[in-house]
Amino acid sequence: MDFWQIIMTPFSWLLKILCQVFNNYGVALILFTLIVKIILFPLSLKGKKSMIKMNLASADLKEIQKRCGNDRERYNQEVQKYYSDNNISPMGGCGWSMIPLLILMPLYAIIRRPMKYMMRLNDAGVTKVAEHLGFDIATSKGYGELTLASMMNAGNLESAKTAAATAGVAVGSMFVINFNFLGLDLSQIPTLKFWQGGLSWNSIGLFLLPIISAALSLVSMIVSQKTNQMGDESVANSNKSMMLISPLISLWIGFTLPAGLCIYWIANSALMMVQEVICGRMLKKDYEKARIAMAEQAKRAKEEEKERRRQAAERKAAAIAANKGKAKKTQPKEKGVDASASREGLRAYARGHAYDPNRYAVTPYHDPNPSANKPAPEEEPLTEEEKALLAEAGVDIPETPVEAETPVEETAQTEEGFEEAFAPESEDEEPKE
């Protein structure tokens, strides 16, 4: 007996007992699923309680993240301490939903190799039984033992035991497995092309099994989402993704593996809906408490965000009030003088009032200290939301300062005024420097 056979002994023993008692493979699989659900129900209930605790702890975890900032090591230490102090398991909320998949793995091995795990035959004994029944197990595609078990019946069981005994193995565990369930052969694999080989209830029924499995999986996810609803968007988004993944897994299982696993998946989805309803009623007070607590957390977070915006608006209003009356004043210029041609950088008359750009070569000006000469940034005016927050808090709203305007007559600069101011007295006179 190898290691994996020891691990699968409880599952194979339970399935074997159910097959022998009820003499029907499909009924045995349904009861097998029911018994596993009952045994694991306390773990599922505990997992749901952990999920509720994790949802309630989301606000505290955000506070820890704010407090730790970018210090990941400190954040991880404080989170682990928080989990330990509050007896919270981070994986407890989702681990229970993975249990059916974990059960599926050993169950698949048992269904694929019933001669080994349920009848305790070694490879030599299986080969002897196959030779006796005229089946070439070497050419089978991974499901030779399943086909071989379906070929055994009450008429050839004793002779099969005699053939297996020649390999030196105990044959006391060999028995006949009835794979017929509602007229379907559960040892076969459903196929999409169910019409090939002629239409029959067996081919049509096997084709419908994966579809029923996917539909029940979707319905069970909807029921789970309704019973576990606590107002948390992250959980809702996770459930939506699972509503797409779970039916796809069901279809894949149904059309690629023996029909017995499809029966297990259908029974698991149906029992899961019953389990969700029972857990929802048992944890009704916990769910209601969680919804109220999460609503209070959301309200508190909204108030904190509002207070943060109000404080920012107060700081902005104070800055505007401090700068009130310090509006920029444009230096008045001489009437009729245009300094645009003689300007260089920040100096208005760097080249003289009568500068002629075509007379001398231009040397570009570079400001030696641009940061010092950079004008101070102006405060943006208050938005309507900021004004409403300040009014609600009873803070005076300062008026936005208005820049002082220079009279139009002092800044009027035309080409005509420039020519009158700097025109030569005679045609032979040079322009003034």
Coordinates of C-alpha atoms in Angstrom, one line a residue:
M1 CA 0.0 0.0 0.0
D2 CA 1.6 3.3 -1.1
F3 CA 1.4 6.7 0.6
W4 CA -1.5 8.0 -1.6
Q5 CA -3.5 4.9 -1.0
I6 CA -3.2 5.5 2.8
I7 CA -4.3 9.1 2.4
M8 CA -7.4 8.1 0.3
T9 CA -8.3 5.2 2.6
P10 CA -11.1 7.1 4.5
F11 CA -12.7 8.3 1.2
S12 CA -12.4 4.9 -0.6
W13 CA -13.7 3.0 2.4
L14 CA -16.8 5.3 2.8
L15 CA -17.6 5.2 -1.0
K16 CA -17.2 1.4 -1.0
I17 CA -19.5 0.9 2.0
L18 CA -22.2 3.1 0.4
C19 CA -21.9 1.2 -2.9
Q20 CA -22.3 -2.1 -1.2
V21 CA -25.2 -1.0 1.0
F22 CA -27.3 0.8 -1.7
N23 CA -26.0 -1.2 -4.8
N24 CA -26.0 2.0 -6.8
Y25 CA -23.0 4.1 -7.7
G26 CA -25.0 7.4 -8.2
V27 CA -26.8 7.1 -4.9
A28 CA -23.5 6.3 -3.2
L29 CA -21.9 9.4 -4.6
I30 CA -24.8 11.6 -3.5
L31 CA -24.7 10.2 0.0
F32 CA -20.9 10.4 0.0
T33 CA -21.3 14.2 -0.7
L34 CA -23.9 14.6 2.0
I35 CA -21.8 12.9 4.7
V36 CA -18.7 15.0 3.8
K37 CA -20.8 18.1 4.0
I38 CA -22.1 17.2 7.4
I39 CA -18.7 16.4 8.7
L40 CA -17.2 19.6 7.4
F41 CA -20.2 21.8 8.3
P42 CA -18.5 23.1 11.6
L43 CA -15.5 24.2 9.5
S44 CA -17.7 26.0 7.0
L45 CA -19.6 27.8 9.8
K46 CA -16.3 28.8 11.4
G47 CA -15.1 30.0 8.0
K48 CA -18.1 32.2 7.6
K49 CA -17.6 33.7 11.0
S50 CA -14.0 34.5 10.1
M51 CA -15.2 36.2 6.9
I52 CA -17.5 38.4 9.0
K53 CA -14.6 39.3 11.3
M54 CA -12.4 40.1 8.3
N55 CA -15.0 42.5 6.9
L56 CA -15.4 44.2 10.2
A57 CA -11.6 44.5 10.5
S58 CA -11.2 46.3 7.1
A59 CA -11.5 49.8 8.7
D60 CA -8.9 49.0 11.4
L61 CA -6.5 47.6 8.7
K62 CA -6.8 50.9 6.8
E63 CA -5.9 52.8 9.9
I64 CA -2.8 50.6 10.4
Q65 CA -1.8 51.3 6.8
K66 CA -2.2 55.1 7.3
R67 CA -0.1 54.9 10.5
C68 CA 2.7 52.8 9.0
G69 CA 2.9 54.6 5.7
N70 CA 5.5 53.0 3.4
D71 CA 7.1 51.0 6.2
R72 CA 6.0 47.5 5.0
E73 CA 7.8 45.6 7.7
R74 CA 6.2 47.5 10.5
Y75 CA 2.8 47.2 8.7
N76 CA 3.1 43.4 8.5
Q77 CA 4.1 43.1 12.1
E78 CA 1.2 45.3 13.3
V79 CA -1.3 43.4 11.1
Q80 CA -0.1 40.0 12.4
K81 CA -0.4 41.3 16.0
Y82 CA -3.9 42.6 15.2
Y83 CA -5.0 39.2 13.8
S84 CA -3.6 37.5 16.9
D85 CA -5.2 39.8 19.4
N86 CA -8.6 39.6 17.7
N87 CA -8.4 35.8 16.9
I88 CA -8.9 36.4 13.2
S89 CA -7.7 34.0 10.4
P90 CA -7.1 35.8 7.1
M91 CA -7.6 32.7 5.1
G92 CA -10.5 31.4 7.2
G93 CA -13.1 33.4 5.2
C94 CA -12.3 31.8 1.8
G95 CA -10.8 28.5 2.8
W96 CA -14.1 26.8 3.4
S97 CA -15.2 27.5 -0.2
M98 CA -12.2 25.5 -1.5
I99 CA -13.1 22.4 0.4
P100 CA -15.2 20.8 -2.4
L101 CA -12.3 21.2 -4.8
L102 CA -9.9 19.6 -2.2
I103 CA -12.4 16.6 -1.8
L104 CA -12.7 16.4 -5.6
M105 CA -9.0 15.5 -6.0
P106 CA -9.0 12.2 -4.0
L107 CA -12.5 11.4 -5.2
Y108 CA -11.3 11.7 -8.9
A109 CA -8.5 9.2 -8.2
I110 CA -10.9 6.8 -6.5
I111 CA -13.4 7.0 -9.4
R112 CA -10.6 6.6 -12.0
R113 CA -9.0 3.6 -10.3
P114 CA -11.7 1.7 -8.3
M115 CA -9.8 -1.6 -8.6
K116 CA -6.9 -0.2 -6.7
Y117 CA -8.4 2.1 -4.1
M118 CA -11.8 0.3 -3.5
M119 CA -10.9 -3.3 -4.2
R120 CA -7.3 -3.2 -3.0
L121 CA -5.8 -4.9 -6.1
N122 CA -2.3 -4.2 -7.3
D123 CA -1.3 -3.7 -10.9
A124 CA -0.6 -7.4 -11.5
G125 CA -4.0 -8.3 -10.1
V126 CA -5.7 -5.7 -12.3
T127 CA -3.9 -7.1 -15.3
K128 CA -5.0 -10.6 -14.6
V129 CA -8.7 -9.6 -14.3
A130 CA -8.4 -7.6 -17.5
E131 CA -7.0 -10.6 -19.3
H132 CA -9.7 -12.8 -17.9
L133 CA -12.5 -10.4 -19.1
G134 CA -10.8 -9.9 -22.5
F135 CA -10.0 -6.2 -22.0
D136 CA -6.8 -4.6 -23.2
I137 CA -6.1 -2.3 -20.3
A138 CA -2.7 -1.2 -21.7
T139 CA -4.4 0.6 -24.6
S140 CA -7.0 2.4 -22.3
K141 CA -6.8 6.2 -22.0
G142 CA -6.4 6.5 -18.3
Y143 CA -9.8 5.0 -17.3
G144 CA -9.1 1.4 -17.9
E145 CA -9.9 0.3 -14.3
L146 CA -13.2 2.2 -14.5
T147 CA -14.2 0.4 -17.7
L148 CA -13.0 -2.9 -16.2
A149 CA -15.1 -2.4 -13.1
S150 CA -18.1 -1.7 -15.2
M151 CA -17.6 -5.0 -17.1
M152 CA -17.7 -7.0 -13.9
N153 CA -21.1 -8.5 -12.9
A154 CA -22.5 -11.1 -10.7
G155 CA -21.9 -13.8 -13.3
N156 CA -18.1 -13.2 -13.7
L157 CA -17.2 -12.0 -10.3
E158 CA -16.0 -15.3 -8.9
S159 CA -14.0 -16.1 -12.0
A160 CA -12.4 -12.6 -11.8
K161 CA -11.5 -13.2 -8.2
T162 CA -9.8 -16.5 -9.2
A163 CA -7.8 -14.7 -12.0
A164 CA -6.7 -12.0 -9.6
A165 CA -5.7 -14.6 -7.0
T166 CA -3.1 -16.0 -9.4
A167 CA -1.2 -12.7 -9.0
G168 CA -0.9 -13.4 -5.3
V169 CA -3.2 -10.7 -4.0
A170 CA -6.1 -10.8 -1.6
V171 CA -9.4 -10.8 -3.5
G172 CA -11.8 -10.5 -0.5
S173 CA -12.5 -6.8 -1.2
M174 CA -13.6 -7.4 -4.8
F175 CA -17.3 -6.6 -5.5
V176 CA -19.6 -5.6 -8.3
I177 CA -20.2 -1.9 -8.8
N178 CA -23.6 -0.9 -10.3
F179 CA -22.8 2.2 -12.4
N180 CA -26.4 2.5 -13.7
F181 CA -28.1 5.6 -12.3
L182 CA -31.4 6.7 -13.7
G183 CA -30.6 4.8 -16.9
L184 CA -27.2 6.5 -17.3
D185 CA -23.8 4.7 -17.2
L186 CA -21.7 6.8 -14.8
S187 CA -18.5 5.1 -15.9
Q188 CA -18.6 6.9 -19.2
I189 CA -17.5 10.4 -20.1
P190 CA -20.1 12.9 -21.5
T191 CA -19.4 14.2 -24.9
L192 CA -20.5 17.3 -26.8
K193 CA -21.3 15.2 -29.9
F194 CA -24.0 13.1 -28.2
W195 CA -25.7 12.2 -31.4
Q196 CA -22.7 10.1 -32.7
G197 CA -23.4 6.4 -32.5
G198 CA -27.2 7.0 -32.4
L199 CA -29.4 8.9 -30.0
S200 CA -30.3 7.2 -26.7
W201 CA -31.3 8.3 -23.3
N202 CA -27.8 7.4 -22.1
S203 CA -26.1 9.8 -24.6
I204 CA -28.6 12.6 -24.1
G205 CA -28.6 12.3 -20.3
L206 CA -24.8 12.3 -20.1
F207 CA -24.8 15.4 -22.3
L208 CA -27.3 17.1 -20.0
L209 CA -25.4 16.3 -16.8
P210 CA -22.6 19.0 -17.2
I211 CA -25.2 21.6 -18.2
I212 CA -27.3 20.9 -15.1
S213 CA -24.1 21.0 -13.0
A214 CA -23.1 24.4 -14.4
A215 CA -26.7 25.8 -13.8
L216 CA -26.8 24.5 -10.2
S217 CA -23.3 25.9 -9.6
L218 CA -24.5 29.4 -10.8
V219 CA -27.6 29.2 -8.6
S220 CA -25.6 28.1 -5.6
M221 CA -23.3 31.1 -6.0
I222 CA -26.3 33.5 -6.3
V223 CA -27.8 32.0 -3.1
S224 CA -24.4 32.4 -1.3
Q225 CA -24.1 36.0 -2.4
K226 CA -27.6 36.8 -1.1
T227 CA -27.1 35.1 2.3
N228 CA -23.5 36.5 2.8
Q229 CA -24.4 40.1 1.8
M230 CA -22.9 42.6 4.2
G231 CA -22.5 45.7 2.1
D232 CA -18.8 45.2 1.4
E233 CA -18.0 46.0 -2.2
S234 CA -14.8 43.9 -2.3
V235 CA -16.7 40.8 -1.2
A236 CA -19.5 41.5 -3.8
N237 CA -16.9 41.8 -6.6
S238 CA -15.2 38.6 -5.5
N239 CA -18.6 36.8 -5.6
K240 CA -19.3 38.2 -9.0
S241 CA -16.0 36.7 -10.3
M242 CA -16.8 33.4 -8.7
M243 CA -20.2 33.4 -10.4
L244 CA -18.4 33.2 -13.7
I245 CA -15.6 30.9 -12.7
S246 CA -17.7 28.2 -10.9
P247 CA -20.0 27.3 -13.8
L248 CA -17.0 27.1 -16.2
I249 CA -15.3 24.7 -13.8
S250 CA -18.5 22.6 -13.7
L251 CA -18.6 22.5 -17.5
W252 CA -15.0 21.5 -17.7
I253 CA -15.4 18.7 -15.1
G254 CA -18.6 17.5 -16.8
F255 CA -17.2 17.1 -20.3
T256 CA -13.7 15.9 -19.6
L257 CA -14.1 13.5 -16.6
P258 CA -16.3 10.5 -15.9
A259 CA -19.9 11.2 -15.2
G260 CA -19.6 10.1 -11.6
L261 CA -17.7 13.3 -10.8
C262 CA -20.4 15.3 -12.5
I263 CA -23.0 13.6 -10.1
Y264 CA -20.8 14.6 -7.2
W265 CA -20.6 18.2 -8.4
I266 CA -24.3 18.4 -8.9
A267 CA -24.9 17.0 -5.4
N268 CA -22.3 19.4 -3.9
S269 CA -24.0 22.5 -5.5
A270 CA -27.5 21.4 -4.3
L271 CA -26.3 20.7 -0.8
M272 CA -24.3 24.0 -0.8
M273 CA -27.4 25.9 -1.3
V274 CA -29.1 24.2 1.7
Q275 CA -25.9 24.8 3.7
E276 CA -25.9 28.5 2.9
V277 CA -29.5 28.9 3.9
I278 CA -28.9 27.1 7.2
C279 CA -25.7 29.1 7.9
G280 CA -27.5 32.4 7.0
R281 CA -30.2 31.7 9.6
M282 CA -27.7 30.6 12.3
L283 CA -25.5 33.7 11.7
K284 CA -28.4 36.1 11.1
K285 CA -27.5 38.2 14.1
D286 CA -23.9 38.2 13.2
Y287 CA -24.6 39.3 9.6
E288 CA -26.9 42.1 10.9
K289 CA -24.3 43.3 13.4
A290 CA -21.7 43.3 10.6
R291 CA -23.9 45.3 8.3
I292 CA -24.6 47.9 11.0
A293 CA -20.9 48.1 11.9
M294 CA -19.8 48.5 8.3
A295 CA -22.4 51.2 7.7
E296 CA -21.1 53.0 10.7
Q297 CA -17.5 52.6 9.4
A298 CA -18.5 54.0 6.0
K299 CA -20.3 57.0 7.7
R300 CA -17.3 57.7 9.9
A301 CA -14.9 57.5 6.9
K302 CA -17.2 59.9 5.0
E303 CA -17.1 62.4 7.9
E304 CA -13.4 62.1 8.2
E305 CA -13.0 62.9 4.5
K306 CA -15.3 65.8 4.9
E307 CA -13.3 67.1 7.8
R308 CA -10.1 66.8 5.9
R309 CA -11.6 68.8 3.0
R310 CA -12.8 71.5 5.5
Q311 CA -9.4 71.8 7.0
A312 CA -7.8 72.2 3.6
A313 CA -10.4 74.9 2.7
E314 CA -9.6 76.7 6.0
R315 CA -5.9 76.7 5.2
K316 CA -6.6 78.0 1.7
A317 CA -8.9 80.7 3.0
A318 CA -6.3 81.8 5.5
A319 CA -3.7 82.0 2.7
I320 CA -6.1 84.1 0.6
A321 CA -6.8 86.4 3.6
A322 CA -3.1 86.8 4.2
N323 CA -2.5 87.9 0.6
K324 CA -5.5 90.2 0.6
G325 CA -4.4 93.7 -0.5
K326 CA -1.1 92.5 -1.8
A327 CA -2.2 92.5 -5.4
K328 CA 0.3 93.1 -8.1
K329 CA 0.7 96.7 -9.2
T330 CA 1.9 97.5 -12.6
Q331 CA 4.4 100.3 -12.7
P332 CA 3.0 103.2 -14.7
K333 CA 4.9 103.9 -17.8
E334 CA 5.5 107.1 -19.7
K335 CA 2.8 108.0 -22.1
G336 CA 3.6 107.2 -25.7
V337 CA 6.6 105.1 -24.8
D338 CA 6.9 101.5 -26.1
A339 CA 9.6 99.6 -24.3
S340 CA 8.9 96.3 -26.1
A341 CA 11.7 96.8 -28.6
S342 CA 14.3 97.8 -26.0
R343 CA 13.3 95.2 -23.4
E344 CA 15.8 92.5 -22.4
G345 CA 14.7 89.9 -20.0
L346 CA 13.4 91.6 -16.9
R347 CA 14.9 95.0 -17.8
A348 CA 12.5 97.3 -19.6
Y349 CA 15.0 99.8 -21.1
A350 CA 18.1 97.6 -21.2
R351 CA 18.8 98.7 -24.8
G352 CA 17.8 102.3 -24.6
H353 CA 14.7 104.2 -25.5
A354 CA 15.7 104.6 -29.1
Y355 CA 17.0 101.2 -29.6
D356 CA 17.2 100.1 -33.2
P357 CA 17.2 96.2 -33.4
N358 CA 18.8 96.3 -36.8
R359 CA 21.8 98.5 -35.8
Y360 CA 23.7 96.2 -33.4
A361 CA 24.0 92.5 -32.8
V362 CA 21.7 91.2 -30.1
T363 CA 23.3 89.4 -27.1
P364 CA 20.7 87.1 -25.4
Y365 CA 20.1 87.8 -21.8
H366 CA 20.2 85.0 -19.2
D367 CA 18.7 85.6 -15.8
P368 CA 21.5 84.7 -13.2
N369 CA 19.0 83.9 -10.5
P370 CA 15.7 82.7 -12.1
S371 CA 14.3 81.2 -8.9
A372 CA 14.6 84.4 -6.9
N373 CA 12.9 86.4 -9.7
K374 CA 10.1 83.9 -10.1
P375 CA 6.8 85.4 -9.0
A376 CA 5.1 83.8 -6.0
P377 CA 2.3 81.5 -7.0
E378 CA -1.1 83.0 -6.6
E379 CA -3.8 81.3 -4.4
E380 CA -6.6 79.9 -6.5
P381 CA -10.1 81.1 -5.5
L382 CA -12.3 79.0 -3.3
T383 CA -14.6 76.5 -5.0
E384 CA -18.3 76.4 -4.2
E385 CA -17.8 73.1 -2.2
E386 CA -15.1 74.8 -0.1
K387 CA -17.3 77.8 0.5
A388 CA -20.1 75.5 1.6
L389 CA -17.8 73.7 4.0
L390 CA -16.5 76.9 5.5
A391 CA -20.0 78.3 5.8
E392 CA -21.2 75.1 7.6
A393 CA -18.2 75.4 10.0
G394 CA -18.9 79.1 10.6
V395 CA -15.7 80.4 9.1
D396 CA -15.6 83.8 7.4
I397 CA -15.1 83.5 3.7
P398 CA -12.4 86.1 2.6
E399 CA -12.9 88.0 -0.6
T400 CA -10.7 87.1 -3.5
P401 CA -8.1 90.0 -4.0
V402 CA -8.4 91.9 -7.3
E403 CA -5.3 93.1 -9.1
A404 CA -4.8 96.8 -9.2
E405 CA -5.3 98.1 -12.7
T406 CA -3.2 100.8 -14.2
P407 CA -5.2 103.6 -15.9
V408 CA -5.5 103.2 -19.6
E409 CA -4.1 106.6 -20.4
E410 CA -0.8 105.8 -18.6
T411 CA -0.3 102.5 -20.5
A412 CA -1.5 103.6 -23.9
Q413 CA 1.4 102.9 -26.2
T414 CA 1.1 103.3 -29.9
E415 CA 3.4 103.4 -32.8
E416 CA 2.4 107.0 -33.4
G417 CA 3.4 108.1 -29.8
F418 CA 6.7 106.2 -30.1
E419 CA 7.5 108.0 -33.4
E420 CA 6.6 111.4 -31.9
A421 CA 8.8 110.9 -28.8
F422 CA 11.9 109.7 -30.6
A423 CA 11.6 111.2 -34.1
P424 CA 14.9 113.1 -35.2
E425 CA 14.7 116.9 -35.4
S426 CA 16.0 116.9 -38.9
E427 CA 16.7 114.4 -41.6
D428 CA 20.5 114.6 -41.0
E429 CA 20.2 114.3 -37.2
E430 CA 20.9 110.9 -35.7
P431 CA 18.3 109.4 -33.3
K432 CA 18.8 110.0 -29.6
E433 CA 20.7 107.3 -27.7

